Short mmCIF file of C-alpha atoms (C1' of nucleotides) in Angstrom, two decimals:
data_model
loop_
_atom_site.label_atom_id
_atom_site.label_comp_id
_atom_site.label_asym_id
_atom_site.label_seq_id
_atom_site.Cartn_x
_atom_site.Cartn_y
_atom_site.Cartn_z
CA UNK A 169 -13.89 28.26 -49.24
CA UNK A 170 -17.43 26.49 -48.84
CA UNK A 171 -17.17 22.34 -48.71
CA UNK A 172 -19.99 20.48 -49.31
CA UNK A 173 -20.65 16.76 -48.33
CA UNK A 174 -18.79 15.26 -51.25
CA UNK A 175 -15.78 17.70 -50.70
CA UNK A 176 -15.95 16.17 -47.01
CA UNK A 177 -16.17 12.73 -48.20
CA UNK A 178 -13.17 13.11 -50.34
CA UNK A 179 -11.16 14.56 -47.47
CA UNK A 180 -12.26 11.71 -45.22
CA UNK A 181 -10.99 9.32 -48.02
CA UNK A 182 -7.48 11.25 -48.56
CA UNK A 183 -7.08 11.74 -44.68
CA UNK A 184 -7.03 8.16 -43.91
CA UNK A 185 -5.16 7.03 -46.95
CA UNK A 186 -3.60 9.86 -49.38
CA UNK A 187 -2.56 7.35 -51.85
CA UNK A 188 -5.93 6.07 -52.76
CA UNK A 189 -6.43 6.64 -56.65
CA UNK A 190 -9.15 8.84 -57.87
CA UNK A 191 -10.80 6.10 -59.73
CA UNK A 192 -11.52 4.20 -56.21
CA UNK A 193 -12.50 7.64 -54.53
CA UNK A 194 -14.74 8.40 -57.53
CA UNK A 195 -16.36 4.79 -57.29
CA UNK A 196 -17.05 5.12 -53.47
CA UNK A 197 -18.60 8.33 -53.53
CA UNK A 198 -20.49 7.68 -56.59
CA UNK A 199 -19.02 10.26 -59.10
CA UNK A 200 -16.61 10.79 -62.01
CA UNK A 201 -13.06 10.73 -61.35
CA UNK A 202 -12.97 13.84 -63.48
CA UNK A 203 -14.99 15.40 -60.53
CA UNK A 204 -13.00 14.28 -57.83
CA UNK A 205 -10.02 15.49 -59.88
CA UNK A 206 -11.38 18.72 -60.07
CA UNK A 207 -12.65 18.90 -56.66
CA UNK A 208 -8.89 17.59 -54.79
CA UNK A 209 -7.41 20.27 -57.16
CA UNK A 210 -9.68 23.08 -55.80
CA UNK A 211 -9.16 22.30 -52.00
CA UNK A 212 -5.53 21.92 -52.96
CA UNK A 213 -5.46 25.52 -54.22
CA UNK A 214 -7.86 26.81 -51.62
CA UNK A 215 -5.38 25.57 -48.82
CA UNK A 216 -8.04 23.22 -47.33
CA UNK A 217 -5.62 20.43 -48.47
CA UNK A 218 -2.14 21.22 -46.85
CA UNK A 219 -0.11 18.36 -47.96
CA UNK A 220 0.36 14.57 -48.60
CA UNK A 221 2.64 12.96 -46.00
CA UNK A 222 3.85 9.42 -45.23
CA UNK A 223 3.82 8.33 -41.92
CA UNK A 224 6.78 6.69 -40.97
CA UNK A 225 7.63 4.43 -37.85
CA UNK A 226 9.99 6.58 -35.22
CA UNK A 227 11.68 3.47 -34.51
CA UNK A 228 12.73 2.20 -37.87
CA UNK A 229 14.37 5.41 -38.53
CA UNK A 230 16.23 5.52 -35.14
CA UNK A 231 14.12 7.68 -32.93
CA UNK A 232 13.40 5.65 -29.72
CA UNK A 233 12.12 8.30 -27.73
CA UNK A 234 9.73 11.08 -27.99
CA UNK A 235 8.72 13.89 -25.64
CA UNK A 236 6.54 16.95 -25.18
CA UNK A 237 8.05 19.71 -23.65
CA UNK A 238 6.61 22.64 -21.88
CA UNK A 239 8.80 25.78 -22.07
CA UNK A 240 8.67 29.24 -20.19
CA UNK A 241 9.86 31.91 -22.39
CA UNK A 242 11.23 35.71 -20.95
CA UNK A 243 8.68 38.07 -21.89
CA UNK A 244 9.66 39.98 -24.87
CA UNK A 245 12.02 37.20 -25.98
CA UNK A 246 9.58 35.21 -27.56
CA UNK A 247 10.57 35.63 -31.27
CA UNK A 248 13.88 35.16 -30.57
CA UNK A 249 13.48 31.99 -28.64
CA UNK A 250 10.92 30.58 -31.45
CA UNK A 251 13.84 31.34 -34.16
CA UNK A 252 16.17 28.95 -32.30
CA UNK A 253 13.69 26.34 -31.31
CA UNK A 254 13.04 26.02 -35.15
CA UNK A 255 16.69 24.96 -35.88
CA UNK A 256 17.14 22.35 -33.44
CA UNK A 257 16.64 18.96 -35.07
CA UNK A 258 14.39 16.53 -33.48
CA UNK A 259 11.74 19.20 -32.63
CA UNK A 260 8.88 18.29 -34.74
CA UNK A 261 6.20 20.44 -33.34
CA UNK A 262 6.02 24.08 -31.77
CA UNK A 263 2.87 24.95 -30.19
CA UNK A 264 2.15 28.89 -28.81
CA UNK A 265 -0.20 27.86 -25.87
CA UNK A 266 -1.89 29.07 -22.74
CA UNK A 267 -1.71 28.14 -19.14
CA UNK A 268 1.37 27.10 -17.49
CA UNK A 269 3.60 27.13 -20.51
CA UNK A 270 4.25 29.72 -22.97
CA UNK A 271 5.56 27.03 -25.48
CA UNK A 272 4.72 23.04 -25.95
CA UNK A 273 7.07 21.19 -28.24
CA UNK A 274 7.15 17.76 -29.44
CA UNK A 275 10.68 16.21 -29.99
CA UNK A 276 11.90 12.93 -31.11
CA UNK A 277 15.52 11.86 -30.10
CA UNK A 278 17.39 8.73 -31.03
CA UNK A 279 17.51 7.90 -26.87
CA UNK A 280 17.66 9.46 -23.59
CA UNK A 281 21.15 10.62 -23.76
CA UNK A 282 20.34 12.35 -27.17
CA UNK A 283 17.25 13.68 -25.78
CA UNK A 284 19.49 15.05 -22.74
CA UNK A 285 21.65 16.75 -25.07
CA UNK A 286 18.57 18.19 -26.97
CA UNK A 287 17.21 19.49 -23.67
CA UNK A 288 20.58 20.96 -21.73
CA UNK A 289 22.83 21.91 -24.74
CA UNK A 290 20.30 23.43 -26.81
CA UNK A 291 16.85 24.27 -25.33
CA UNK A 292 17.91 25.19 -21.67
CA UNK A 293 21.12 27.16 -23.68
CA UNK A 294 18.71 29.38 -25.84
CA UNK A 295 18.30 32.99 -25.54
CA UNK A 296 14.87 33.43 -23.33
CA UNK A 297 14.61 30.43 -22.11
CA UNK A 298 12.97 30.46 -18.50
CA UNK A 299 12.04 26.81 -17.28
CA UNK A 300 11.25 23.61 -18.78
CA UNK A 301 9.28 20.22 -18.25
CA UNK A 302 9.74 17.36 -19.92
CA UNK A 303 6.96 14.87 -20.25
CA UNK A 304 8.38 11.60 -21.64
CA UNK A 305 5.81 9.62 -24.11
CA UNK A 306 5.75 6.08 -22.93
CA UNK A 307 3.62 5.09 -25.31
CA UNK A 308 1.05 6.70 -27.92
CA UNK A 309 -2.27 4.93 -27.09
CA UNK A 310 -3.93 6.13 -29.89
CA UNK A 311 -3.70 8.30 -32.97
CA UNK A 312 -6.00 9.31 -35.56
CA UNK A 313 -5.52 9.98 -39.12
CA UNK A 314 -6.50 13.40 -38.47
CA UNK A 315 -9.62 15.43 -37.76
CA UNK A 316 -13.27 13.72 -37.83
CA UNK A 317 -14.78 15.53 -40.79
CA UNK B 3 14.27 -4.10 -40.99
CA UNK B 4 17.58 -2.59 -42.02
CA UNK B 5 17.29 0.64 -43.98
CA UNK B 6 19.94 1.71 -46.24
CA UNK B 7 20.51 5.36 -47.54
CA UNK B 8 18.40 4.80 -50.58
CA UNK B 9 15.59 3.78 -48.36
CA UNK B 10 15.99 7.04 -46.10
CA UNK B 11 16.19 9.28 -49.43
CA UNK B 12 13.03 7.59 -50.42
CA UNK B 13 11.20 8.18 -47.09
CA UNK B 14 12.11 11.97 -46.92
CA UNK B 15 10.42 12.20 -50.09
CA UNK B 16 7.47 10.43 -49.36
CA UNK B 17 7.24 11.74 -46.23
CA UNK B 18 7.06 15.74 -47.61
CA UNK B 19 4.82 14.74 -50.41
CA UNK B 20 3.27 11.35 -50.18
CA UNK B 21 1.87 11.60 -53.77
CA UNK B 22 5.08 11.89 -55.56
CA UNK B 23 5.12 9.39 -58.40
CA UNK B 24 7.66 6.81 -58.07
CA UNK B 25 9.05 7.89 -61.70
CA UNK B 26 10.38 11.17 -60.17
CA UNK B 27 11.57 9.48 -57.05
CA UNK B 28 13.44 7.55 -59.41
CA UNK B 29 14.63 10.20 -61.15
CA UNK B 30 15.72 12.01 -58.10
CA UNK B 31 17.37 9.45 -56.51
CA UNK B 32 18.78 7.94 -59.72
CA UNK B 33 17.47 4.60 -59.53
CA UNK B 34 14.75 2.94 -61.81
CA UNK B 35 10.78 3.36 -61.04
CA UNK B 36 10.72 -0.46 -60.40
CA UNK B 37 13.24 -0.69 -57.67
CA UNK B 38 11.37 2.37 -55.92
CA UNK B 39 8.10 0.38 -56.35
CA UNK B 40 9.78 -2.57 -54.93
CA UNK B 41 11.55 -0.84 -51.95
CA UNK B 42 8.41 1.18 -50.97
CA UNK B 43 6.36 -1.89 -50.67
CA UNK B 44 8.96 -3.52 -48.48
CA UNK B 45 8.85 -0.84 -46.22
CA UNK B 46 5.32 -0.72 -46.22
CA UNK B 47 5.24 -4.42 -45.36
CA UNK B 48 7.73 -4.17 -42.63
CA UNK B 49 5.90 -1.30 -41.22
CA UNK B 50 8.38 1.27 -41.65
CA UNK B 51 5.88 3.29 -43.47
CA UNK B 52 2.59 3.49 -41.79
CA UNK B 53 0.56 4.98 -43.97
CA UNK B 54 -0.24 8.16 -46.04
CA UNK B 55 -2.55 10.81 -44.99
CA UNK B 56 -3.66 14.28 -46.56
CA UNK B 57 -3.19 17.15 -43.92
CA UNK B 58 -6.59 18.91 -43.87
CA UNK B 59 -6.86 22.44 -42.66
CA UNK B 60 -8.80 22.32 -39.44
CA UNK B 61 -10.49 25.82 -39.69
CA UNK B 62 -11.84 24.67 -43.24
CA UNK B 63 -13.33 21.76 -41.85
CA UNK B 64 -14.93 23.97 -38.89
CA UNK B 65 -12.01 22.78 -36.34
CA UNK B 66 -11.35 26.65 -34.77
CA UNK B 67 -9.63 25.47 -31.29
CA UNK B 68 -7.13 22.93 -30.70
CA UNK B 69 -5.70 22.21 -27.24
CA UNK B 70 -3.23 20.17 -25.70
CA UNK B 71 -4.81 18.56 -22.23
CA UNK B 72 -2.82 17.18 -19.65
CA UNK B 73 -4.84 14.36 -17.16
CA UNK B 74 -4.35 12.49 -13.93
CA UNK B 75 -6.08 9.46 -13.95
CA UNK B 76 -6.88 7.23 -10.88
CA UNK B 77 -4.07 4.39 -10.22
CA UNK B 78 -5.56 1.22 -11.85
CA UNK B 79 -8.04 3.02 -13.73
CA UNK B 80 -5.85 3.77 -16.47
CA UNK B 81 -7.47 1.15 -19.21
CA UNK B 82 -11.03 2.47 -18.49
CA UNK B 83 -9.82 6.09 -18.88
CA UNK B 84 -8.06 5.30 -22.06
CA UNK B 85 -11.15 3.46 -23.45
CA UNK B 86 -13.31 6.13 -23.01
CA UNK B 87 -10.96 8.95 -24.28
CA UNK B 88 -10.66 7.02 -27.46
CA UNK B 89 -14.48 7.61 -28.06
CA UNK B 90 -14.66 11.19 -27.58
CA UNK B 91 -14.79 12.72 -31.03
CA UNK B 92 -12.27 15.60 -31.27
CA UNK B 93 -9.69 13.51 -29.17
CA UNK B 94 -6.81 13.27 -31.87
CA UNK B 95 -3.87 12.14 -30.07
CA UNK B 96 -3.46 10.17 -26.64
CA UNK B 97 0.08 9.56 -25.11
CA UNK B 98 1.14 7.99 -21.97
CA UNK B 99 3.83 10.63 -20.33
CA UNK B 100 6.02 10.66 -17.37
CA UNK B 101 6.05 13.97 -15.41
CA UNK B 102 3.12 16.16 -14.29
CA UNK B 103 0.65 14.26 -16.14
CA UNK B 104 -0.51 10.41 -16.73
CA UNK B 105 -1.82 11.20 -20.10
CA UNK B 106 -1.46 14.06 -22.65
CA UNK B 107 -4.20 14.62 -25.49
CA UNK B 108 -4.53 16.59 -28.51
CA UNK B 109 -8.11 17.45 -28.93
CA UNK B 110 -9.89 19.61 -31.75
CA UNK B 111 -13.16 21.55 -31.30
CA UNK B 112 -15.30 23.90 -33.51
CA UNK B 113 -14.68 26.80 -30.62
CA UNK B 114 -14.14 27.31 -27.25
CA UNK B 115 -18.22 26.38 -26.05
CA UNK B 116 -17.30 23.17 -27.58
CA UNK B 117 -14.07 22.59 -25.84
CA UNK B 118 -15.62 23.61 -22.79
CA UNK B 119 -18.76 20.78 -23.47
CA UNK B 120 -15.87 18.08 -24.64
CA UNK B 121 -13.96 18.96 -21.52
CA UNK B 122 -16.68 19.15 -18.67
CA UNK B 123 -19.14 16.75 -20.35
CA UNK B 124 -17.12 13.95 -21.58
CA UNK B 125 -13.44 14.12 -20.17
CA UNK B 126 -14.00 15.38 -16.57
CA UNK B 127 -17.23 13.02 -16.24
CA UNK B 128 -15.26 9.79 -17.43
CA UNK B 129 -14.72 7.04 -14.74
CA UNK B 130 -10.95 7.15 -13.36
CA UNK B 131 -10.84 11.01 -13.94
CA UNK B 132 -8.90 13.01 -11.38
CA UNK B 133 -7.61 16.47 -12.85
CA UNK B 134 -6.92 18.22 -15.91
CA UNK B 135 -5.03 21.00 -17.41
CA UNK B 136 -6.27 22.17 -20.77
CA UNK B 137 -3.64 24.52 -22.77
CA UNK B 138 -4.94 25.93 -25.32
CA UNK B 139 -3.05 26.29 -28.57
CA UNK B 140 -3.14 29.82 -29.54
CA UNK B 141 -0.88 29.22 -32.72
CA UNK B 142 1.37 26.47 -34.24
CA UNK B 143 4.44 27.99 -34.77
CA UNK B 144 6.03 25.12 -37.15
CA UNK B 145 5.44 21.81 -38.04
CA UNK B 146 7.81 19.80 -39.73
CA UNK B 147 6.11 17.07 -42.23
CA UNK B 148 7.66 14.36 -39.86
CA UNK B 149 11.04 13.07 -38.46
CA UNK B 150 14.17 14.21 -39.65
CA UNK B 151 15.55 11.38 -41.97
"C1'" DG C 148 18.68 -6.36 -55.69
"C1'" DT C 149 18.30 -4.08 -60.08
"C1'" DT C 150 16.69 -2.89 -64.67
"C1'" DG C 151 14.30 -2.14 -69.07
"C1'" DA C 152 10.31 -3.20 -71.23
"C1'" DA C 153 5.44 -4.67 -71.57
"C1'" DA C 154 0.85 -4.75 -69.97
"C1'" DA C 155 -2.40 -2.49 -66.89
"C1'" DA C 156 -3.99 1.19 -64.59
"C1'" DA C 157 -4.34 5.59 -63.34
"C1'" DT C 158 -4.40 10.53 -63.79
"C1'" DA C 159 -4.98 14.81 -66.49
"C1'" DT C 160 -7.42 17.28 -70.21
"C1'" DT C 161 -10.87 18.52 -73.10
"C1'" DG C 162 -15.30 19.69 -74.96
"C1'" DA C 163 -20.06 19.57 -74.35
"C1'" DG C 164 -24.18 19.47 -71.57
"C1'" DC D 113 -20.44 20.77 -61.55
"C1'" DT D 114 -20.36 17.10 -63.94
"C1'" DC D 115 -19.68 13.69 -67.31
"C1'" DA D 116 -17.63 10.69 -71.15
"C1'" DA D 117 -13.90 10.03 -74.10
"C1'" DT D 118 -9.16 10.71 -75.20
"C1'" DA D 119 -4.42 11.53 -74.29
"C1'" DT D 120 -0.56 11.28 -71.14
"C1'" DT D 121 1.79 9.35 -67.19
"C1'" DT D 122 2.57 6.23 -63.92
"C1'" DT D 123 2.16 2.13 -61.61
"C1'" DT D 124 2.67 -2.92 -61.52
"C1'" DT D 125 4.66 -6.84 -63.22
"C1'" DC D 126 8.28 -10.12 -64.88
"C1'" DA D 127 11.96 -12.01 -67.51
"C1'" DA D 128 16.67 -11.22 -67.25
"C1'" DC D 129 21.57 -9.91 -65.40
#
DNA sequence: GTTGAAAAAATATTGAG
DNA sequence: CTCAATATTTTTTCAAC
């Protein structure tokens, strides 16, 4: 799908606040809200907009520790490994990467004890597991609302 | 702020679809929409809900390559480095981590050329830079809408 | 805290340029 | 594609339990 500058403006607004009323988006980009409605619908259908998500404070819901985890997986066992990783509660992202690690995870856990359980009981025991490195996130300095559009 | 099971149900719904009408949330959790409205407002005020963001397909807006980047920063130059990193367009996350790297970035770029420019011209030239490792994301296997609540 | 009901505002739809 | 007008829904407010 081709996006013009109007579409991009709408995306910028929805990326920073997904609950902005169409009427206000319309005011800001100087078009009617029917047009905004139409364009948003088309971008949703085309998969340009993949969803709308509330960002929840991790600590408020009991997640005190986050980490990035690098994983080496045995050759030929990648699919097995991924399947098991997807089942682990607390694993919020699974990326396949080049470089030192085959897989990079982002995980959330209640505390360090629970992170240890996650890593030792679940990750290290899965089939195809080779080795891992856990990088605990001491703090997130900065996080954009999404992409620079 | 204390969250009860009702709050958590609301968070789950908004995390998976931030534009779900309060009236529908009310139906699903079997309460009035006035209650949902009240609770959402309080969670917003308390910082439990940090925002609502549209998820935009990176390729659709011209970002063909993403990477995780590990960085070593010279002792005592951390603040300088972070300040510069925040200014680099395409850097979408900056985490301070334990382990092999001091800082982990998530970056988005149009293509590998543009990623090279980002890394060589911007990141590698910044003050306090020591060394880095770029892990190109070949694919994202799985990404939850947020935290398991 | 919760609710139903009223008022205000927003979204969805339609038809035409 | 865009718009104005209309119909439908939702959000917001508020008195009352």
